[in-house]
Tab-separated table of C-alpha atoms and ligand atoms in Angstrom:
chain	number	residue	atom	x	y	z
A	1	UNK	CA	0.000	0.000	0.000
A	2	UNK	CA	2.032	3.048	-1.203
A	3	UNK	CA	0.858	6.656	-0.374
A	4	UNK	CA	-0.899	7.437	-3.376
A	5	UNK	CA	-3.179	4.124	-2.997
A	6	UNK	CA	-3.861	5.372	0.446
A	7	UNK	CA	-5.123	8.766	-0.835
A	8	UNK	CA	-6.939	7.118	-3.687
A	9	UNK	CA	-8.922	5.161	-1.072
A	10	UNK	CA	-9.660	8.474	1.412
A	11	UNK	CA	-10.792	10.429	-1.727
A	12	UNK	CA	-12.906	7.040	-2.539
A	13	UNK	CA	-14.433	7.317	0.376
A	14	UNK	CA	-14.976	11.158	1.656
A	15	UNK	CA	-14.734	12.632	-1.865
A	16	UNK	CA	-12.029	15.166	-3.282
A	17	UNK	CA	-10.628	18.416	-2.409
A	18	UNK	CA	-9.417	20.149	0.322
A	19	UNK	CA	-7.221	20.272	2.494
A	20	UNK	CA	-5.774	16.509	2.982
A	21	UNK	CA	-2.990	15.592	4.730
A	22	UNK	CA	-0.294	12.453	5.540
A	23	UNK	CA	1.504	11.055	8.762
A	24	UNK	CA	2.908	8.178	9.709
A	25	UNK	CA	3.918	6.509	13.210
A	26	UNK	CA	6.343	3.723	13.751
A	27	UNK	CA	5.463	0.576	16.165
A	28	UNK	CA	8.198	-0.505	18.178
A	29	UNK	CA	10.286	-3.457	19.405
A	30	UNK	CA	11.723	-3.142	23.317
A	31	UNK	CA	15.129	-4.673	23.349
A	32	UNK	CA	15.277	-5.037	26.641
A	33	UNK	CA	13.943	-2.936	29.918
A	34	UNK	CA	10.332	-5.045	30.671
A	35	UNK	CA	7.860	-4.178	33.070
A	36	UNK	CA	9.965	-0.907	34.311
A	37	UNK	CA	8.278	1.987	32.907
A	38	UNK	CA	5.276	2.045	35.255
A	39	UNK	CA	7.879	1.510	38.000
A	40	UNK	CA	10.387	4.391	37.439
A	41	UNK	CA	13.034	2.424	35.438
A	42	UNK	CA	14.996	1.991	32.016
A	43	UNK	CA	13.539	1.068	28.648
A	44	UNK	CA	15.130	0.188	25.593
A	45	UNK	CA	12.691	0.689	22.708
A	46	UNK	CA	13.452	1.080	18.952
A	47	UNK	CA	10.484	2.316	16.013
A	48	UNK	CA	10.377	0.024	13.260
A	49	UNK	CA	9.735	0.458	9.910
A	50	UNK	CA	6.415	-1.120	9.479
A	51	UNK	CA	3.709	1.440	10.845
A	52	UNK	CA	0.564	3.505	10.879
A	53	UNK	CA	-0.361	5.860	8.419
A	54	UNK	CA	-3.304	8.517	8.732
A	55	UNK	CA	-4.809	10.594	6.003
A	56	UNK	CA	-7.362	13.436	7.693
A	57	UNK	CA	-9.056	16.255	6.372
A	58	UNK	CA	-10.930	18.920	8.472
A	59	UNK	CA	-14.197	19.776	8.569
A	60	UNK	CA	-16.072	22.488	9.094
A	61	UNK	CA	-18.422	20.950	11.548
A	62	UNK	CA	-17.872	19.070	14.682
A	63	UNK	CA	-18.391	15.040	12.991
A	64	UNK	CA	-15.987	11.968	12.782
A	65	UNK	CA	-16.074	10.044	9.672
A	66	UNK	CA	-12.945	7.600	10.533
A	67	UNK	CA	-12.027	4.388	8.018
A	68	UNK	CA	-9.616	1.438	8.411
A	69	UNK	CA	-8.471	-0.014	5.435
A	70	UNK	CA	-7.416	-2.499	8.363
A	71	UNK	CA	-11.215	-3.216	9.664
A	72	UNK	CA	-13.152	-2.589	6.614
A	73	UNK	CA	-16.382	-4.464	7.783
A	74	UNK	CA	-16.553	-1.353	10.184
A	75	UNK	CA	-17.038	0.378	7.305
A	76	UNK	CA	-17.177	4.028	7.886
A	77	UNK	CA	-17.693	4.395	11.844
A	78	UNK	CA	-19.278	7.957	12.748
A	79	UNK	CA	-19.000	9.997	15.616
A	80	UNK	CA	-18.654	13.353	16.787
A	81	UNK	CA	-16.637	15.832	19.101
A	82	UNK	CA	-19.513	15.819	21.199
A	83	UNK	CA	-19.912	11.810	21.289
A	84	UNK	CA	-16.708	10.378	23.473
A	85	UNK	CA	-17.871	6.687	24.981
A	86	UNK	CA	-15.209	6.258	26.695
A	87	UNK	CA	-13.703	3.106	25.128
A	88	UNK	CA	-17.215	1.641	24.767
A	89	UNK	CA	-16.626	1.855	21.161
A	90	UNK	CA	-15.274	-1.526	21.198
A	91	UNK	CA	-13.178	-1.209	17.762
A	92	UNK	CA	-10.513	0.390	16.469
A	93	UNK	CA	-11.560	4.290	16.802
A	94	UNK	CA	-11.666	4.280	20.565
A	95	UNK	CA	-7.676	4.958	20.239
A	96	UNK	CA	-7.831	8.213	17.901
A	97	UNK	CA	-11.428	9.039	20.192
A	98	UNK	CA	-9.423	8.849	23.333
A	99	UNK	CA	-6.998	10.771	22.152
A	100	UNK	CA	-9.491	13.671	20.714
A	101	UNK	CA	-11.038	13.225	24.518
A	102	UNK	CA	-7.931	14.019	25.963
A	103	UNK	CA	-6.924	17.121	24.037
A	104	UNK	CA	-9.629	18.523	25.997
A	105	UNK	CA	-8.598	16.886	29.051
A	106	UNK	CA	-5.837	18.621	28.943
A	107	UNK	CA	-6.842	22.002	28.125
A	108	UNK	CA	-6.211	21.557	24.093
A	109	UNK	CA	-9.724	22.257	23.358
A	110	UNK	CA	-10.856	20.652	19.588
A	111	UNK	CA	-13.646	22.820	17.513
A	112	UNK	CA	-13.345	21.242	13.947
A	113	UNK	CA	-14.182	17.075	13.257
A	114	UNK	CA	-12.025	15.093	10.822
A	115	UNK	CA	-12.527	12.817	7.730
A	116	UNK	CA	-9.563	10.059	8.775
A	117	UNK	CA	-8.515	6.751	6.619
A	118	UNK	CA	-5.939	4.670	8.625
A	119	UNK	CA	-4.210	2.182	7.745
A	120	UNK	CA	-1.382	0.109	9.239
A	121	UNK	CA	1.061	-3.061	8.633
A	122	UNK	CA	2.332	-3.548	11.889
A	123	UNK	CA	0.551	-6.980	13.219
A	124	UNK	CA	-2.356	-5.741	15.373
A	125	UNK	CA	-2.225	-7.484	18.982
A	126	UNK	CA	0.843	-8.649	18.117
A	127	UNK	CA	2.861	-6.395	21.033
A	128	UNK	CA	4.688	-4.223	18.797
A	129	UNK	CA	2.051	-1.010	19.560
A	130	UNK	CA	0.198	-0.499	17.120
A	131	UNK	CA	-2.585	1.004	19.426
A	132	UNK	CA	0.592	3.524	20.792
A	133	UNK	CA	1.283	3.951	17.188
A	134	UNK	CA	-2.080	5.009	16.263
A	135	UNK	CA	-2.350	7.417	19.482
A	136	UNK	CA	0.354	9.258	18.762
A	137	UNK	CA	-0.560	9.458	15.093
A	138	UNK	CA	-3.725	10.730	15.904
A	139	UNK	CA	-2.081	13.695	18.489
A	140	UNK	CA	0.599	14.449	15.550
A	141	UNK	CA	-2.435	14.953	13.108
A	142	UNK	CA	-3.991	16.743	15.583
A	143	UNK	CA	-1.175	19.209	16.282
A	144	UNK	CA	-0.402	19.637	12.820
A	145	UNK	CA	-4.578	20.846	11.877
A	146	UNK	CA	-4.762	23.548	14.338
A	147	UNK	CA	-3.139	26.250	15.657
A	148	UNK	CA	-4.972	27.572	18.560
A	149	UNK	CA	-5.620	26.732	21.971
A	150	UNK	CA	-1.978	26.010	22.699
A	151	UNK	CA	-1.875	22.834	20.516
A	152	UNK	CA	0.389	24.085	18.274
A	153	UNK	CA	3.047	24.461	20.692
A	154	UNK	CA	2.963	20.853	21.605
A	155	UNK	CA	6.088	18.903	21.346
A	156	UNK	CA	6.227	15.238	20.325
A	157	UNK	CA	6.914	14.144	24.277
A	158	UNK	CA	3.314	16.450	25.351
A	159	UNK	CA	1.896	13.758	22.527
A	160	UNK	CA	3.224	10.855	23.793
A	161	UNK	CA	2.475	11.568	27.522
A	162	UNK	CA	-1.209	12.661	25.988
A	163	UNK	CA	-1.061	9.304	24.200
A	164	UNK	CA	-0.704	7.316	27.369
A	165	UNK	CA	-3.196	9.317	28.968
A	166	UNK	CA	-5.834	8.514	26.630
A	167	UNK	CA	-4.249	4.775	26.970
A	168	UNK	CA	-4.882	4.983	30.508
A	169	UNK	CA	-8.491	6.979	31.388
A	170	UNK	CA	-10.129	6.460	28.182
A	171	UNK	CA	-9.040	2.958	26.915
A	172	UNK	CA	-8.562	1.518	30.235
A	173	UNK	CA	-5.273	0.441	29.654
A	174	UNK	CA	-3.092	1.442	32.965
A	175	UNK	CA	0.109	1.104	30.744
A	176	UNK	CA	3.729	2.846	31.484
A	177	UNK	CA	4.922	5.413	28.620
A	178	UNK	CA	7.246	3.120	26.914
A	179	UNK	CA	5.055	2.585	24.173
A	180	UNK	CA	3.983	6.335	22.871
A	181	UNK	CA	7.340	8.027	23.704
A	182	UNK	CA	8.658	5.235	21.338
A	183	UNK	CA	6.427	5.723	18.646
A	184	UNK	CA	7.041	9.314	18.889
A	185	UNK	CA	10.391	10.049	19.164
A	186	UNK	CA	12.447	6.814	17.227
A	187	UNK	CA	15.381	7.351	15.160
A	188	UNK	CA	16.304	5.267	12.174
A	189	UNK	CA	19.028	2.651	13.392
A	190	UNK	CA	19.105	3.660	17.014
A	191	UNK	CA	17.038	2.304	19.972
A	192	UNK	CA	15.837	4.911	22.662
A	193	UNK	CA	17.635	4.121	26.410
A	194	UNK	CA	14.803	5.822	28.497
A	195	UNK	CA	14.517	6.897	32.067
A	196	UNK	CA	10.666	6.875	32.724
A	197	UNK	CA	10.941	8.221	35.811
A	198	UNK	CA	12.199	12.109	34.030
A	199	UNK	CA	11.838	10.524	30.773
A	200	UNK	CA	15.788	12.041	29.912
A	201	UNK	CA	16.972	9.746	26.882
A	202	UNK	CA	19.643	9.050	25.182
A	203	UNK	CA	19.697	7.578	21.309
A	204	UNK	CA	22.454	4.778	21.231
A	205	UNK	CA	23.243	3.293	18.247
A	206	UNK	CA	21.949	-0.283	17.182
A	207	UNK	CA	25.364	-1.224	15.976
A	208	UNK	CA	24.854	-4.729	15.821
A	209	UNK	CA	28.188	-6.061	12.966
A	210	UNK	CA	26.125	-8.630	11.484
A	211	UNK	CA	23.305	-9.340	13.428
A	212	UNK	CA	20.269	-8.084	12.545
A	213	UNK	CA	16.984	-8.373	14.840
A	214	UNK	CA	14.248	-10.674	13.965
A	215	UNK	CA	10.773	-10.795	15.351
A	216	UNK	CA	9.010	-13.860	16.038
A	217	UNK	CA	5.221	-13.922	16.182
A	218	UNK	CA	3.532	-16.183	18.062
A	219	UNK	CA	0.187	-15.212	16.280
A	220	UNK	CA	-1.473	-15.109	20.023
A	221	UNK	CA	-3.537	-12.007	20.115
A	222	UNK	CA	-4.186	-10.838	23.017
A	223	UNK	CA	-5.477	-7.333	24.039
A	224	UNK	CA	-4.370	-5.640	27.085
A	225	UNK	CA	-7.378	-4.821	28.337
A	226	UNK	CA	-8.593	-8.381	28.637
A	227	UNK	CA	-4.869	-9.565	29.824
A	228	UNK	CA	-3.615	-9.502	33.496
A	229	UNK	CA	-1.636	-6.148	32.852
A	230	UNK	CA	-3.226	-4.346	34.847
A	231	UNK	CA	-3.056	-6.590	37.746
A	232	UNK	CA	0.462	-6.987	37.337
A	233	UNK	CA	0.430	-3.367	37.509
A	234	UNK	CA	-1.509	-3.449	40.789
A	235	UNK	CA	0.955	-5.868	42.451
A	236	UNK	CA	4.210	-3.936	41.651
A	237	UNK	CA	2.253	-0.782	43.774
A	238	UNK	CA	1.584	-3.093	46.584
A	239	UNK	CA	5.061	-4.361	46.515
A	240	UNK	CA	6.426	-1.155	46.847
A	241	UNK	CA	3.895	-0.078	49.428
A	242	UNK	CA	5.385	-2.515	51.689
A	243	UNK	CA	9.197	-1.928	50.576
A	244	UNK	CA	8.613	1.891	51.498
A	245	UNK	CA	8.206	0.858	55.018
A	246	UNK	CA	11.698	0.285	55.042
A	247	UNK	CA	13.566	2.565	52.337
A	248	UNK	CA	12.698	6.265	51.302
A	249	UNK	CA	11.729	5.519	47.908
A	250	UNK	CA	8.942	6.634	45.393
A	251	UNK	CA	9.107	3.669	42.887
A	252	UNK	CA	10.364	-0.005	42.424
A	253	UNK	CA	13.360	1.551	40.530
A	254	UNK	CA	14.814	3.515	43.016
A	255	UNK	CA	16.137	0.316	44.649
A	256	UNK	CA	19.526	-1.197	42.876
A	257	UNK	CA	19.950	-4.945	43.196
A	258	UNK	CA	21.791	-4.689	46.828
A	259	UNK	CA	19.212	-2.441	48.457
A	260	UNK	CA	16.172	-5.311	47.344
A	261	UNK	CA	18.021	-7.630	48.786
A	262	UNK	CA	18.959	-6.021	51.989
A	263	UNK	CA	15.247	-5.316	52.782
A	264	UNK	CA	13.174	-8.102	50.647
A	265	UNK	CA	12.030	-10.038	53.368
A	266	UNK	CA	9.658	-7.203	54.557
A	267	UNK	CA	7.791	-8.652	51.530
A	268	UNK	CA	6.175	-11.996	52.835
A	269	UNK	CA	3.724	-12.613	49.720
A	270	UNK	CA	5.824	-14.704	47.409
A	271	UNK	CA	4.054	-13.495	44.332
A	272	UNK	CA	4.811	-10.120	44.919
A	273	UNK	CA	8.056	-10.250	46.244
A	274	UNK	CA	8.707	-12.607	42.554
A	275	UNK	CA	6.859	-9.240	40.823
A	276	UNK	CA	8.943	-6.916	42.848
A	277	UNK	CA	12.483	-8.865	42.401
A	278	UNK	CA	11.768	-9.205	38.439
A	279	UNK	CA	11.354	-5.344	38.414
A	280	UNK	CA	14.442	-4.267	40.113
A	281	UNK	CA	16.971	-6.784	38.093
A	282	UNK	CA	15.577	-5.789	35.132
A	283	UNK	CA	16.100	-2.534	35.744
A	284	UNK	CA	19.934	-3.398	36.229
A	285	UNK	CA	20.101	-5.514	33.371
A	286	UNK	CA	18.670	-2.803	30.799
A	287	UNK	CA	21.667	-0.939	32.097
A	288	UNK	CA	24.118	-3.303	31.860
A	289	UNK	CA	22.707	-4.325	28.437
A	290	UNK	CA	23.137	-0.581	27.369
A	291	UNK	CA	26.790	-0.814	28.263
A	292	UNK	CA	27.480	-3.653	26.648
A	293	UNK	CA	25.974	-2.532	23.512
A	294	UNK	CA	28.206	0.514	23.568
A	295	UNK	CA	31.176	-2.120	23.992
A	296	UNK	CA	30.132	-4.109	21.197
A	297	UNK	CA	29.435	-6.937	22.960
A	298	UNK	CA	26.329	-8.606	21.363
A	299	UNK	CA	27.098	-11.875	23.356
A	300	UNK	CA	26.802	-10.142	26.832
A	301	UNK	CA	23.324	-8.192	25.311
A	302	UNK	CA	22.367	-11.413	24.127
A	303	UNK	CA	23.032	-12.916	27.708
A	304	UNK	CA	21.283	-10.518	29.279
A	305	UNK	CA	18.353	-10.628	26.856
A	306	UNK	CA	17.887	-14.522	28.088
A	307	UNK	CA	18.032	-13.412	31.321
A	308	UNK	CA	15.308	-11.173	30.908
A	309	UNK	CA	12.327	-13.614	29.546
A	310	UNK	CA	13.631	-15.960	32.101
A	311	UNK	CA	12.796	-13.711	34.858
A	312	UNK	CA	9.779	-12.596	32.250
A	313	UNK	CA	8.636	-16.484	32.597
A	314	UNK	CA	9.023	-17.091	36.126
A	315	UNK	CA	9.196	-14.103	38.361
A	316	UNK	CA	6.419	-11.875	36.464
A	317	UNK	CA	4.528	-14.489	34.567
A	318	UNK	CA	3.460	-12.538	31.819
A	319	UNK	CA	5.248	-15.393	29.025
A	320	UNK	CA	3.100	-18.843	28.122
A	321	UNK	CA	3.627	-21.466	26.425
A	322	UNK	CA	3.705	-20.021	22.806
A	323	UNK	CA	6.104	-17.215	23.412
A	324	UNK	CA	8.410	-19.993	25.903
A	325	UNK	CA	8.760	-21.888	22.859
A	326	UNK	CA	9.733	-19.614	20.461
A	327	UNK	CA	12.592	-18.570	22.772
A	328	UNK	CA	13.464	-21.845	24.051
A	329	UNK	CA	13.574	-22.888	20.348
A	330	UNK	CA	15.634	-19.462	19.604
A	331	UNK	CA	18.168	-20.599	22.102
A	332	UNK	CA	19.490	-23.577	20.820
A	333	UNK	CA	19.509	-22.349	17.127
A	334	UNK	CA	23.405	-21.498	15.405
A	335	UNK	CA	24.072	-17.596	15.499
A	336	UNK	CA	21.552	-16.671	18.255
A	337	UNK	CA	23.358	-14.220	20.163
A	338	UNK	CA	20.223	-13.707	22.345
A	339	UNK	CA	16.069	-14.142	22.697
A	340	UNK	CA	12.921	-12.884	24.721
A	341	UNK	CA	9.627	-11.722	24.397
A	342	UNK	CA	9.058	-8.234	23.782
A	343	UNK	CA	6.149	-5.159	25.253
A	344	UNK	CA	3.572	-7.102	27.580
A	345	UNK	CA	3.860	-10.300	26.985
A	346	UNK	CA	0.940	-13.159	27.018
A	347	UNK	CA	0.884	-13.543	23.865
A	348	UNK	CA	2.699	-11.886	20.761
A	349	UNK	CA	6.057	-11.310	19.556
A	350	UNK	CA	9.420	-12.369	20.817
A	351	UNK	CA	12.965	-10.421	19.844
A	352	UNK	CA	15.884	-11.874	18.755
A	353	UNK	CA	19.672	-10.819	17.745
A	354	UNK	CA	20.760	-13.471	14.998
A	355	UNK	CA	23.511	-13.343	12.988
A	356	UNK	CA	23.103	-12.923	9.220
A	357	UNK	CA	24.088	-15.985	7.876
A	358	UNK	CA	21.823	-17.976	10.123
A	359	UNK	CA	18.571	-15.777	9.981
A	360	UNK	CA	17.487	-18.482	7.029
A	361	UNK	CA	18.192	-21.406	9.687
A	362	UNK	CA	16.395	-19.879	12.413
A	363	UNK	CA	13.353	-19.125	10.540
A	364	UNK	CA	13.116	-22.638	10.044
A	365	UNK	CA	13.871	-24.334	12.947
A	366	UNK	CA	11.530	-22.020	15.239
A	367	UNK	CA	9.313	-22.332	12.839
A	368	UNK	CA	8.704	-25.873	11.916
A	369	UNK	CA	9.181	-26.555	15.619
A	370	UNK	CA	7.018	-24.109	16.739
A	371	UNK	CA	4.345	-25.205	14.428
A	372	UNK	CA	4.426	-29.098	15.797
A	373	UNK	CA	4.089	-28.125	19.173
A	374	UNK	CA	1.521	-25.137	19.158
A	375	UNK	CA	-0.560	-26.662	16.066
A	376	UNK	CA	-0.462	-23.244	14.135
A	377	UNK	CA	2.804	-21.260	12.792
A	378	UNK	CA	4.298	-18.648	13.494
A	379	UNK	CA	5.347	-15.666	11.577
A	380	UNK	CA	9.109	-13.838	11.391
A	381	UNK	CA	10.153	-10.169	10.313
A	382	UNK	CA	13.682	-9.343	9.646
A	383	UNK	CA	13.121	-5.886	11.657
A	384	UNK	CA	13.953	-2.608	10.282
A	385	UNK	CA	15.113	0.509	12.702
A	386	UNK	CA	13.106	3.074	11.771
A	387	UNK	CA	11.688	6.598	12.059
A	388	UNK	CA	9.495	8.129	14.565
A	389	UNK	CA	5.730	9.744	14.091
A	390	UNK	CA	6.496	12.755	10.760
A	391	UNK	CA	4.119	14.025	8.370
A	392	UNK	CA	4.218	12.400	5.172
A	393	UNK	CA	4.511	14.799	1.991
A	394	UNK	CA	1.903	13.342	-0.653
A	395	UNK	CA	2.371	16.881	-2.145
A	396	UNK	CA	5.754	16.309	-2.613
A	397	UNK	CA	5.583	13.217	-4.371
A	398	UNK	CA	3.005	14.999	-7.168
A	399	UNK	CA	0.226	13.131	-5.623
A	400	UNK	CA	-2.282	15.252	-4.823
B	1	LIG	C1	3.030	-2.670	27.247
B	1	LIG	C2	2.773	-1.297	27.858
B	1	LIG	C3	4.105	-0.607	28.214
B	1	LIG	C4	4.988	-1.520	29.054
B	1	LIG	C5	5.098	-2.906	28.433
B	1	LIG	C6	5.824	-3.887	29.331
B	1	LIG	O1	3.679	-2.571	26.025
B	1	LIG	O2	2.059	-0.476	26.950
B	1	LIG	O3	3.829	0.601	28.883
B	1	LIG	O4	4.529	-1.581	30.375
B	1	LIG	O5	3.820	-3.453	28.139
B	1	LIG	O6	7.160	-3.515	29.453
């Protein structure tokens, strides 16, 4: 679907002329860094190639006419500035709605409705954000259609944070900001090392020699909302709640490896001193993991990487059966410098640093294995690094 099919479908279905505009917003792939951001620690997110793109033109009234070349038995869904359900939707628009909501939330008061055709290639459940991706896409296309009531003056981080908030309160979703700061602000070739807890950042390069990363689908949907996240979520604050009884902290992440172990026993629950523990060591190891990537040392990344969907498997829980195999599977194959599953788990995609000449190899020895033991297959993308959410010119390329 190149950009000029995508406008030949919005003009198919809301007619020509005017005003009509392009963007585009990655999804993402977290290297390593699981389970931190709603706990104050270090992520390590890159975009990806494959995306979200959004075509919108502005009305002069207050309706939504919004498309998915994605969800086409939808057809057309209609709604209004007036109209927010608060995720009742139940499809696809309740992520650009919530966002629309939240503008005016947050002050950023919306007078004009939109004509919108979406469409994306990223796998949709498949934990590499496409609902993020679509959030932010929406506040981008947002911020670039008006100019008043402060909006224009709204960087890509106000987006992402407005992006989780609509995540949050109007999806139901009570998810970190990993996901919309990634979309937002990825670089081609270079993953994001993020503090959540002042979101300060730092682009490092993904200079992998030849390795490349490949994603593994397990082709389990899942959707957050119906998944234990936000129970997880829950047990991480009453983990802490007890740990502050004993250390001055305000999140899981203010304790290095030491400290949790000095004062873990005032935890007695085992679950949530497992929750707790899988929290603060991953914290470490996204750190160490950053440092070894700046050494060049893809084995020790890799290492670490294993580490982390172990402690993903048994301290946290969030893995199952299709995503253990896939990584089990990715372990013993030639040129695997490391595996684990990637964003929330229980269910979708797994990450892995293989080097070139084995990527063939790999593909089908997860595979085929994979396939005998789960009864369906599973799906691999030789992952490109790339941009974050941008406008996309159809002007420039004569298309309008
Ligand atoms: C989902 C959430 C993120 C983060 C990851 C787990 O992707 O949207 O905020 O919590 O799960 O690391």
């Amino acid at each position: 679907m190149d950009n000029n099919n995508l406008l030949n479908a919005f003009v198919d279905k809301f007619g020509e002329g005017g005003d009509i505009r392009g963007y585009f917003t990655p999804g993402r792939v977290n290297l390593i860094g699981e389970y931190t951001d709603f706990n104050g620690g270090y992520v390590f997110p890159c975009g990806l190639t494959m995306g979200t793109y959004m075509l919108a033109r502005k009305r002069t009234d207050r309706k939504l006419n919004m498309y998915s070349l994605n969800f086409k038995k939808n057809g057309v869904v209609q709604s209004s500035l007036d109209e927010f359900l608060k995720g009742l939707e139940k499809n696809w628009t309740m992520y650009p709605k919530g966002v629309m909501w939240a503008f005016g939330e947050k002050g950023y008061e919306l007078n004009y409705g939109y004509d919108i055709l979406v469409y994306g290639n990223i796998p949709n459940g498949s934990g590499l954000s496409s609902s993020a991706s679509l959030e932010v896409l929406t506040g981008i296309m947002l911020k670039d259609m008006n100019s008043t009531n402060g909006i224009a003056g709204m960087s890509l981080q106000d987006i992402a944070l407005i992006g989780q908030y609509a995540e949050n309160k109007y999806v139901g979703v009570n998810c970190g900001i990993m996901d919309q700061f990634a979309v937002a602000m990825a670089k081609k070739d270079y993953a994001i090392f993020l503090d959540t807890n002042n979101l300060s950042f730092k682009y490092v390069p993904l200079k992998l020699g030849n390795y490349k990363i490949v994603i593994s689908s397990s082709n389990k949907k899942r959707s957050l909302a119906d998944s234990k996240y936000n129970e997880r979520r829950s047990q991480c604050e009453k983990a802490l709640a007890l740990l502050q009884t004993r250390k001055n902290i305000s999140c899981l992440c203010d304790l290095t490896v030491a400290d949790f172990n000095e004062i873990q026993d005032v935890i007695q629950d085992d679950v949530l001193l497992r929750r707790a523990k899988h929290v603060v060591y991953e914290n470490e190891r996204t750190k160490n993991a950053v440092t070894a990537l700046g050494n060049n040392n893809i084995k020790e990344f890799g290492k670490l990487m294993n580490e982390s969907h172990s402690s993903l498997r048994d301290d946290f829980e969030v893995t199952g059966i299709e995503l253990d195999t896939l990584v089990e599977e990715a372990e013993k194959c030639e040129g695997v410098a490391g595996s684990r599953m990637t964003g929330a788990g229980f269910g979708g995609c797994t990450v892995s640093i293989v080097r070139d000449d084995c990527i063939d190899s790999f593909i089908e020895q997860v595979g085929s294995v994979y396939q005998e033991k789960i009864g369906y297959c599973a799906d691999f993308y030789v992952a490109g690094v790339g941009d974050g959410a941008h406008k996309i010119d159809l002007d420039a390329r004569g298309l309008l």
